[in-house]
Amino acid sequence: RTLPKGCVAVSHQKARLRTKGNRPPKIVFPEDRLRREFYKNHPFETHRPRILMELTGKTNQDWKQLTDGTGQVTGENVIRYQYYLMQDKGMTKEAAYAQATQEFYAFRAREDAERKTAQQEARFYGARMLEKPFSARMLRLEEREIHRSTKVFIARAQEQQIRETAPDGLQPNVRK
């Protein structure tokens, strides 16, 4: 239908009557960009176990070095150390990232060498490394099934041999 001249059509749909609600502003920290870049380049660091208990009770950490005194280096340590290098030492983002990751890789290499040395010493003194129980159980089940199937194959081969050697009129009563 047409409206008279000078009248305006008013739509009463709920979607048009809604107003945008007040939303809090996004909180953005300067370390967020550094964190995204680090975890993009090192995705498996998110799967490493971490100790969450604070041993020293200090909440404010001085990041003049990569380790925080707990003997554990995580991705967060690298990010905070990189931020410290950028702010206090005046390094560029790329240079700070290169230095922080270089120290991180050296720490991980030392950690791996210590772990391998500890395993070798334990084996030398007679320790046996535990197998994963799930894999040991699966191997036992697989060996049992192989043993059963070999019995079945041997029985079938024997039945086939009997059938081939028996005269035509006399077939032995064997299961098929």
mmCIF file with all atom_site columns, N, CA and C in Angstrom, residues 28-81:
data_model
loop_
_atom_site.group_PDB
_atom_site.id
_atom_site.type_symbol
_atom_site.label_atom_id
_atom_site.label_alt_id
_atom_site.label_comp_id
_atom_site.label_asym_id
_atom_site.label_entity_id
_atom_site.label_seq_id
_atom_site.pdbx_PDB_ins_code
_atom_site.Cartn_x
_atom_site.Cartn_y
_atom_site.Cartn_z
_atom_site.occupancy
_atom_site.B_iso_or_equiv
_atom_site.pdbx_formal_charge
_atom_site.auth_seq_id
_atom_site.auth_comp_id
_atom_site.auth_asym_id
_atom_site.auth_atom_id
_atom_site.pdbx_PDB_model_num
ATOM 1   N N  . VAL A 1 28 ? 44.916 -4.773  26.303 1.00 0.00 ? 28 VAL A N  1
ATOM 2   C CA . VAL A 1 28 ? 46.024 -5.255  25.488 1.00 0.00 ? 28 VAL A CA 1
ATOM 3   C C  . VAL A 1 28 ? 47.321 -4.940  26.214 1.00 0.00 ? 28 VAL A C  1
ATOM 4   N N  . PHE A 1 29 ? 48.131 -5.964  26.412 1.00 0.00 ? 29 PHE A N  1
ATOM 5   C CA . PHE A 1 29 ? 49.437 -5.792  27.040 1.00 0.00 ? 29 PHE A CA 1
ATOM 6   C C  . PHE A 1 29 ? 50.505 -5.804  25.960 1.00 0.00 ? 29 PHE A C  1
ATOM 7   N N  . PRO A 1 30 ? 51.622 -5.142  26.179 1.00 0.00 ? 30 PRO A N  1
ATOM 8   C CA . PRO A 1 30 ? 52.674 -5.129  25.160 1.00 0.00 ? 30 PRO A CA 1
ATOM 9   C C  . PRO A 1 30 ? 53.269 -6.515  24.923 1.00 0.00 ? 30 PRO A C  1
ATOM 10  N N  . GLU A 1 31 ? 53.200 -7.395  25.938 1.00 0.00 ? 31 GLU A N  1
ATOM 11  C CA . GLU A 1 31 ? 53.769 -8.739  25.780 1.00 0.00 ? 31 GLU A CA 1
ATOM 12  C C  . GLU A 1 31 ? 52.906 -9.646  24.905 1.00 0.00 ? 31 GLU A C  1
ATOM 13  N N  . ASP A 1 32 ? 51.661 -9.258  24.645 1.00 0.00 ? 32 ASP A N  1
ATOM 14  C CA . ASP A 1 32 ? 50.759 -10.123 23.878 1.00 0.00 ? 32 ASP A CA 1
ATOM 15  C C  . ASP A 1 32 ? 51.283 -10.411 22.483 1.00 0.00 ? 32 ASP A C  1
ATOM 16  N N  . ARG A 1 33 ? 51.816 -9.390  21.824 1.00 0.00 ? 33 ARG A N  1
ATOM 17  C CA . ARG A 1 33 ? 52.379 -9.604  20.473 1.00 0.00 ? 33 ARG A CA 1
ATOM 18  C C  . ARG A 1 33 ? 53.573 -10.530 20.553 1.00 0.00 ? 33 ARG A C  1
ATOM 19  N N  . LEU A 1 34 ? 54.416 -10.327 21.560 1.00 0.00 ? 34 LEU A N  1
ATOM 20  C CA . LEU A 1 34 ? 55.601 -11.175 21.731 1.00 0.00 ? 34 LEU A CA 1
ATOM 21  C C  . LEU A 1 34 ? 55.188 -12.614 22.019 1.00 0.00 ? 34 LEU A C  1
ATOM 22  N N  . ARG A 1 35 ? 54.150 -12.783 22.844 1.00 0.00 ? 35 ARG A N  1
ATOM 23  C CA . ARG A 1 35 ? 53.656 -14.118 23.194 1.00 0.00 ? 35 ARG A CA 1
ATOM 24  C C  . ARG A 1 35 ? 53.126 -14.837 21.952 1.00 0.00 ? 35 ARG A C  1
ATOM 25  N N  . ARG A 1 36 ? 52.339 -14.139 21.137 1.00 0.00 ? 36 ARG A N  1
ATOM 26  C CA . ARG A 1 36 ? 51.800 -14.759 19.916 1.00 0.00 ? 36 ARG A CA 1
ATOM 27  C C  . ARG A 1 36 ? 52.925 -15.217 18.997 1.00 0.00 ? 36 ARG A C  1
ATOM 28  N N  . GLU A 1 37 ? 53.939 -14.381 18.833 1.00 0.00 ? 37 GLU A N  1
ATOM 29  C CA . GLU A 1 37 ? 55.053 -14.726 17.946 1.00 0.00 ? 37 GLU A CA 1
ATOM 30  C C  . GLU A 1 37 ? 55.838 -15.922 18.484 1.00 0.00 ? 37 GLU A C  1
ATOM 31  N N  . PHE A 1 38 ? 56.121 -15.934 19.792 1.00 0.00 ? 38 PHE A N  1
ATOM 32  C CA . PHE A 1 38 ? 56.911 -17.021 20.365 1.00 0.00 ? 38 PHE A CA 1
ATOM 33  C C  . PHE A 1 38 ? 56.168 -18.349 20.233 1.00 0.00 ? 38 PHE A C  1
ATOM 34  N N  . TYR A 1 39 ? 54.895 -18.372 20.628 1.00 0.00 ? 39 TYR A N  1
ATOM 35  C CA . TYR A 1 39 ? 54.152 -19.637 20.580 1.00 0.00 ? 39 TYR A CA 1
ATOM 36  C C  . TYR A 1 39 ? 53.796 -20.051 19.153 1.00 0.00 ? 39 TYR A C  1
ATOM 37  N N  . LYS A 1 40 ? 53.809 -19.133 18.232 1.00 0.00 ? 40 LYS A N  1
ATOM 38  C CA . LYS A 1 40 ? 53.634 -19.497 16.821 1.00 0.00 ? 40 LYS A CA 1
ATOM 39  C C  . LYS A 1 40 ? 54.876 -20.238 16.325 1.00 0.00 ? 40 LYS A C  1
ATOM 40  N N  . ASN A 1 41 ? 56.061 -19.783 16.764 1.00 0.00 ? 41 ASN A N  1
ATOM 41  C CA . ASN A 1 41 ? 57.309 -20.424 16.352 1.00 0.00 ? 41 ASN A CA 1
ATOM 42  C C  . ASN A 1 41 ? 57.650 -21.654 17.188 1.00 0.00 ? 41 ASN A C  1
ATOM 43  N N  . HIS A 1 42 ? 57.095 -21.771 18.393 1.00 0.00 ? 42 HIS A N  1
ATOM 44  C CA . HIS A 1 42 ? 57.383 -22.897 19.290 1.00 0.00 ? 42 HIS A CA 1
ATOM 45  C C  . HIS A 1 42 ? 56.062 -23.473 19.820 1.00 0.00 ? 42 HIS A C  1
ATOM 46  N N  . PRO A 1 43 ? 55.243 -24.106 18.971 1.00 0.00 ? 43 PRO A N  1
ATOM 47  C CA . PRO A 1 43 ? 53.915 -24.552 19.427 1.00 0.00 ? 43 PRO A CA 1
ATOM 48  C C  . PRO A 1 43 ? 53.963 -25.642 20.488 1.00 0.00 ? 43 PRO A C  1
ATOM 49  N N  . PHE A 1 44 ? 55.033 -26.451 20.526 1.00 0.00 ? 44 PHE A N  1
ATOM 50  C CA . PHE A 1 44 ? 55.069 -27.548 21.483 1.00 0.00 ? 44 PHE A CA 1
ATOM 51  C C  . PHE A 1 44 ? 55.406 -27.087 22.890 1.00 0.00 ? 44 PHE A C  1
ATOM 52  N N  . GLU A 1 45 ? 55.804 -25.843 23.048 1.00 0.00 ? 45 GLU A N  1
ATOM 53  C CA . GLU A 1 45 ? 56.073 -25.317 24.385 1.00 0.00 ? 45 GLU A CA 1
ATOM 54  C C  . GLU A 1 45 ? 54.791 -25.226 25.210 1.00 0.00 ? 45 GLU A C  1
ATOM 55  N N  . THR A 1 46 ? 53.646 -25.135 24.547 1.00 0.00 ? 46 THR A N  1
ATOM 56  C CA . THR A 1 46 ? 52.384 -25.070 25.292 1.00 0.00 ? 46 THR A CA 1
ATOM 57  C C  . THR A 1 46 ? 52.054 -26.410 25.926 1.00 0.00 ? 46 THR A C  1
ATOM 58  N N  . HIS A 1 47 ? 52.669 -27.501 25.447 1.00 0.00 ? 47 HIS A N  1
ATOM 59  C CA . HIS A 1 47 ? 52.375 -28.838 25.976 1.00 0.00 ? 47 HIS A CA 1
ATOM 60  C C  . HIS A 1 47 ? 53.349 -29.283 27.051 1.00 0.00 ? 47 HIS A C  1
ATOM 61  N N  . ARG A 1 48 ? 54.358 -28.492 27.345 1.00 0.00 ? 48 ARG A N  1
ATOM 62  C CA . ARG A 1 48 ? 55.328 -28.873 28.377 1.00 0.00 ? 48 ARG A CA 1
ATOM 63  C C  . ARG A 1 48 ? 54.723 -28.705 29.759 1.00 0.00 ? 48 ARG A C  1
ATOM 64  N N  . PRO A 1 49 ? 54.979 -29.641 30.652 1.00 0.00 ? 49 PRO A N  1
ATOM 65  C CA . PRO A 1 49 ? 54.464 -29.472 32.021 1.00 0.00 ? 49 PRO A CA 1
ATOM 66  C C  . PRO A 1 49 ? 55.193 -28.338 32.736 1.00 0.00 ? 49 PRO A C  1
ATOM 67  N N  . ARG A 1 50 ? 54.485 -27.672 33.623 1.00 0.00 ? 50 ARG A N  1
ATOM 68  C CA . ARG A 1 50 ? 55.057 -26.545 34.363 1.00 0.00 ? 50 ARG A CA 1
ATOM 69  C C  . ARG A 1 50 ? 54.795 -26.722 35.846 1.00 0.00 ? 50 ARG A C  1
ATOM 70  N N  . ILE A 1 51 ? 55.697 -26.194 36.653 1.00 0.00 ? 51 ILE A N  1
ATOM 71  C CA . ILE A 1 51 ? 55.495 -26.155 38.094 1.00 0.00 ? 51 ILE A CA 1
ATOM 72  C C  . ILE A 1 51 ? 54.817 -24.821 38.393 1.00 0.00 ? 51 ILE A C  1
ATOM 73  N N  . LEU A 1 52 ? 53.649 -24.869 38.994 1.00 0.00 ? 52 LEU A N  1
ATOM 74  C CA . LEU A 1 52 ? 52.887 -23.651 39.223 1.00 0.00 ? 52 LEU A CA 1
ATOM 75  C C  . LEU A 1 52 ? 53.093 -23.090 40.628 1.00 0.00 ? 52 LEU A C  1
ATOM 76  N N  . MET A 1 53 ? 53.709 -23.863 41.505 1.00 0.00 ? 53 MET A N  1
ATOM 77  C CA . MET A 1 53 ? 53.914 -23.421 42.869 1.00 0.00 ? 53 MET A CA 1
ATOM 78  C C  . MET A 1 53 ? 55.066 -22.417 42.932 1.00 0.00 ? 53 MET A C  1
ATOM 79  N N  . GLU A 1 54 ? 54.851 -21.334 43.640 1.00 0.00 ? 54 GLU A N  1
ATOM 80  C CA . GLU A 1 54 ? 55.906 -20.341 43.804 1.00 0.00 ? 54 GLU A CA 1
ATOM 81  C C  . GLU A 1 54 ? 56.753 -20.737 44.996 1.00 0.00 ? 54 GLU A C  1
ATOM 82  N N  . LEU A 1 55 ? 58.035 -20.951 44.758 1.00 0.00 ? 55 LEU A N  1
ATOM 83  C CA . LEU A 1 55 ? 58.917 -21.393 45.825 1.00 0.00 ? 55 LEU A CA 1
ATOM 84  C C  . LEU A 1 55 ? 59.444 -20.239 46.665 1.00 0.00 ? 55 LEU A C  1
ATOM 85  N N  . THR A 1 56 ? 59.620 -19.072 46.056 1.00 0.00 ? 56 THR A N  1
ATOM 86  C CA . THR A 1 56 ? 60.227 -17.961 46.767 1.00 0.00 ? 56 THR A CA 1
ATOM 87  C C  . THR A 1 56 ? 59.197 -17.035 47.395 1.00 0.00 ? 56 THR A C  1
ATOM 88  N N  . GLY A 1 57 ? 58.006 -16.995 46.881 1.00 0.00 ? 57 GLY A N  1
ATOM 89  C CA . GLY A 1 57 ? 56.983 -16.095 47.399 1.00 0.00 ? 57 GLY A CA 1
ATOM 90  C C  . GLY A 1 57 ? 57.051 -14.700 46.808 1.00 0.00 ? 57 GLY A C  1
ATOM 91  N N  . LYS A 1 58 ? 58.048 -14.437 45.960 1.00 0.00 ? 58 LYS A N  1
ATOM 92  C CA . LYS A 1 58 ? 58.157 -13.117 45.324 1.00 0.00 ? 58 LYS A CA 1
ATOM 93  C C  . LYS A 1 58 ? 57.195 -13.052 44.140 1.00 0.00 ? 58 LYS A C  1
ATOM 94  N N  . THR A 1 59 ? 56.505 -11.946 44.033 1.00 0.00 ? 59 THR A N  1
ATOM 95  C CA . THR A 1 59 ? 55.607 -11.785 42.894 1.00 0.00 ? 59 THR A CA 1
ATOM 96  C C  . THR A 1 59 ? 56.218 -10.909 41.816 1.00 0.00 ? 59 THR A C  1
ATOM 97  N N  . ASN A 1 60 ? 57.138 -10.022 42.204 1.00 0.00 ? 60 ASN A N  1
ATOM 98  C CA . ASN A 1 60 ? 57.793 -9.157  41.232 1.00 0.00 ? 60 ASN A CA 1
ATOM 99  C C  . ASN A 1 60 ? 59.159 -9.747  40.917 1.00 0.00 ? 60 ASN A C  1
ATOM 100 N N  . GLN A 1 61 ? 59.389 -10.075 39.679 1.00 0.00 ? 61 GLN A N  1
ATOM 101 C CA . GLN A 1 61 ? 60.618 -10.755 39.279 1.00 0.00 ? 61 GLN A CA 1
ATOM 102 C C  . GLN A 1 61 ? 61.508 -9.800  38.494 1.00 0.00 ? 61 GLN A C  1
ATOM 103 N N  . ASP A 1 62 ? 62.783 -9.851  38.780 1.00 0.00 ? 62 ASP A N  1
ATOM 104 C CA . ASP A 1 62 ? 63.758 -9.084  38.023 1.00 0.00 ? 62 ASP A CA 1
ATOM 105 C C  . ASP A 1 62 ? 64.200 -9.953  36.848 1.00 0.00 ? 62 ASP A C  1
ATOM 106 N N  . TRP A 1 63 ? 64.031 -9.483  35.637 1.00 0.00 ? 63 TRP A N  1
ATOM 107 C CA . TRP A 1 63 ? 64.275 -10.294 34.445 1.00 0.00 ? 63 TRP A CA 1
ATOM 108 C C  . TRP A 1 63 ? 65.626 -9.985  33.801 1.00 0.00 ? 63 TRP A C  1
ATOM 109 N N  . LYS A 1 64 ? 66.665 -9.762  34.610 1.00 0.00 ? 64 LYS A N  1
ATOM 110 C CA . LYS A 1 64 ? 67.991 -9.516  34.059 1.00 0.00 ? 64 LYS A CA 1
ATOM 111 C C  . LYS A 1 64 ? 68.609 -10.783 33.496 1.00 0.00 ? 64 LYS A C  1
ATOM 112 N N  . GLN A 1 65 ? 68.015 -11.920 33.824 1.00 0.00 ? 65 GLN A N  1
ATOM 113 C CA . GLN A 1 65 ? 68.456 -13.194 33.257 1.00 0.00 ? 65 GLN A CA 1
ATOM 114 C C  . GLN A 1 65 ? 67.224 -14.011 32.898 1.00 0.00 ? 65 GLN A C  1
ATOM 115 N N  . LEU A 1 66 ? 67.433 -15.045 32.105 1.00 0.00 ? 66 LEU A N  1
ATOM 116 C CA . LEU A 1 66 ? 66.304 -15.825 31.596 1.00 0.00 ? 66 LEU A CA 1
ATOM 117 C C  . LEU A 1 66 ? 65.633 -16.638 32.693 1.00 0.00 ? 66 LEU A C  1
ATOM 118 N N  . THR A 1 67 ? 66.404 -17.224 33.584 1.00 0.00 ? 67 THR A N  1
ATOM 119 C CA . THR A 1 67 ? 65.802 -18.056 34.631 1.00 0.00 ? 67 THR A CA 1
ATOM 120 C C  . THR A 1 67 ? 65.278 -17.177 35.752 1.00 0.00 ? 67 THR A C  1
ATOM 121 N N  . ASP A 1 68 ? 64.252 -17.653 36.406 1.00 0.00 ? 68 ASP A N  1
ATOM 122 C CA . ASP A 1 68 ? 63.648 -16.882 37.494 1.00 0.00 ? 68 ASP A CA 1
ATOM 123 C C  . ASP A 1 68 ? 64.021 -17.432 38.863 1.00 0.00 ? 68 ASP A C  1
ATOM 124 N N  . GLY A 1 69 ? 65.033 -18.265 38.930 1.00 0.00 ? 69 GLY A N  1
ATOM 125 C CA . GLY A 1 69 ? 65.488 -18.797 40.203 1.00 0.00 ? 69 GLY A CA 1
ATOM 126 C C  . GLY A 1 69 ? 64.889 -20.137 40.559 1.00 0.00 ? 69 GLY A C  1
ATOM 127 N N  . THR A 1 70 ? 63.889 -20.610 39.813 1.00 0.00 ? 70 THR A N  1
ATOM 128 C CA . THR A 1 70 ? 63.266 -21.903 40.106 1.00 0.00 ? 70 THR A CA 1
ATOM 129 C C  . THR A 1 70 ? 63.955 -23.042 39.374 1.00 0.00 ? 70 THR A C  1
ATOM 130 N N  . GLY A 1 71 ? 64.822 -22.726 38.436 1.00 0.00 ? 71 GLY A N  1
ATOM 131 C CA . GLY A 1 71 ? 65.465 -23.776 37.654 1.00 0.00 ? 71 GLY A CA 1
ATOM 132 C C  . GLY A 1 71 ? 64.603 -24.251 36.508 1.00 0.00 ? 71 GLY A C  1
ATOM 133 N N  . GLN A 1 72 ? 63.514 -23.586 36.282 1.00 0.00 ? 72 GLN A N  1
ATOM 134 C CA . GLN A 1 72 ? 62.596 -23.949 35.205 1.00 0.00 ? 72 GLN A CA 1
ATOM 135 C C  . GLN A 1 72 ? 62.487 -22.773 34.237 1.00 0.00 ? 72 GLN A C  1
ATOM 136 N N  . VAL A 1 73 ? 62.642 -23.052 32.956 1.00 0.00 ? 73 VAL A N  1
ATOM 137 C CA . VAL A 1 73 ? 62.497 -22.012 31.943 1.00 0.00 ? 73 VAL A CA 1
ATOM 138 C C  . VAL A 1 73 ? 61.303 -22.381 31.073 1.00 0.00 ? 73 VAL A C  1
ATOM 139 N N  . THR A 1 74 ? 60.369 -21.464 30.979 1.00 0.00 ? 74 THR A N  1
ATOM 140 C CA . THR A 1 74 ? 59.175 -21.683 30.168 1.00 0.00 ? 74 THR A CA 1
ATOM 141 C C  . THR A 1 74 ? 59.114 -20.623 29.076 1.00 0.00 ? 74 THR A C  1
ATOM 142 N N  . GLY A 1 75 ? 58.101 -20.737 28.238 1.00 0.00 ? 75 GLY A N  1
ATOM 143 C CA . GLY A 1 75 ? 57.898 -19.731 27.208 1.00 0.00 ? 75 GLY A CA 1
ATOM 144 C C  . GLY A 1 75 ? 57.618 -18.362 27.791 1.00 0.00 ? 75 GLY A C  1
ATOM 145 N N  . GLU A 1 76 ? 56.917 -18.337 28.918 1.00 0.00 ? 76 GLU A N  1
ATOM 146 C CA . GLU A 1 76 ? 56.624 -17.053 29.567 1.00 0.00 ? 76 GLU A CA 1
ATOM 147 C C  . GLU A 1 76 ? 57.906 -16.375 30.042 1.00 0.00 ? 76 GLU A C  1
ATOM 148 N N  . ASN A 1 77 ? 58.878 -17.162 30.511 1.00 0.00 ? 77 ASN A N  1
ATOM 149 C CA . ASN A 1 77 ? 60.162 -16.581 30.909 1.00 0.00 ? 77 ASN A CA 1
ATOM 150 C C  . ASN A 1 77 ? 60.835 -15.914 29.715 1.00 0.00 ? 77 ASN A C  1
ATOM 151 N N  . VAL A 1 78 ? 60.794 -16.587 28.565 1.00 0.00 ? 78 VAL A N  1
ATOM 152 C CA . VAL A 1 78 ? 61.422 -16.044 27.361 1.00 0.00 ? 78 VAL A CA 1
ATOM 153 C C  . VAL A 1 78 ? 60.738 -14.740 26.961 1.00 0.00 ? 78 VAL A C  1
ATOM 154 N N  . ILE A 1 79 ? 59.428 -14.706 27.036 1.00 0.00 ? 79 ILE A N  1
ATOM 155 C CA . ILE A 1 79 ? 58.676 -13.514 26.648 1.00 0.00 ? 79 ILE A CA 1
ATOM 156 C C  . ILE A 1 79 ? 58.995 -12.342 27.575 1.00 0.00 ? 79 ILE A C  1
ATOM 157 N N  . ARG A 1 80 ? 59.003 -12.604 28.873 1.00 0.00 ? 80 ARG A N  1
ATOM 158 C CA . ARG A 1 80 ? 59.295 -11.519 29.826 1.00 0.00 ? 80 ARG A CA 1
ATOM 159 C C  . ARG A 1 80 ? 60.742 -11.046 29.712 1.00 0.00 ? 80 ARG A C  1
ATOM 160 N N  . TYR A 1 81 ? 61.642 -11.986 29.465 1.00 0.00 ? 81 TYR A N  1
ATOM 161 C CA . TYR A 1 81 ? 63.047 -11.617 29.294 1.00 0.00 ? 81 TYR A CA 1
ATOM 162 C C  . TYR A 1 81 ? 63.218 -10.778 28.027 1.00 0.00 ? 81 TYR A C  1
#
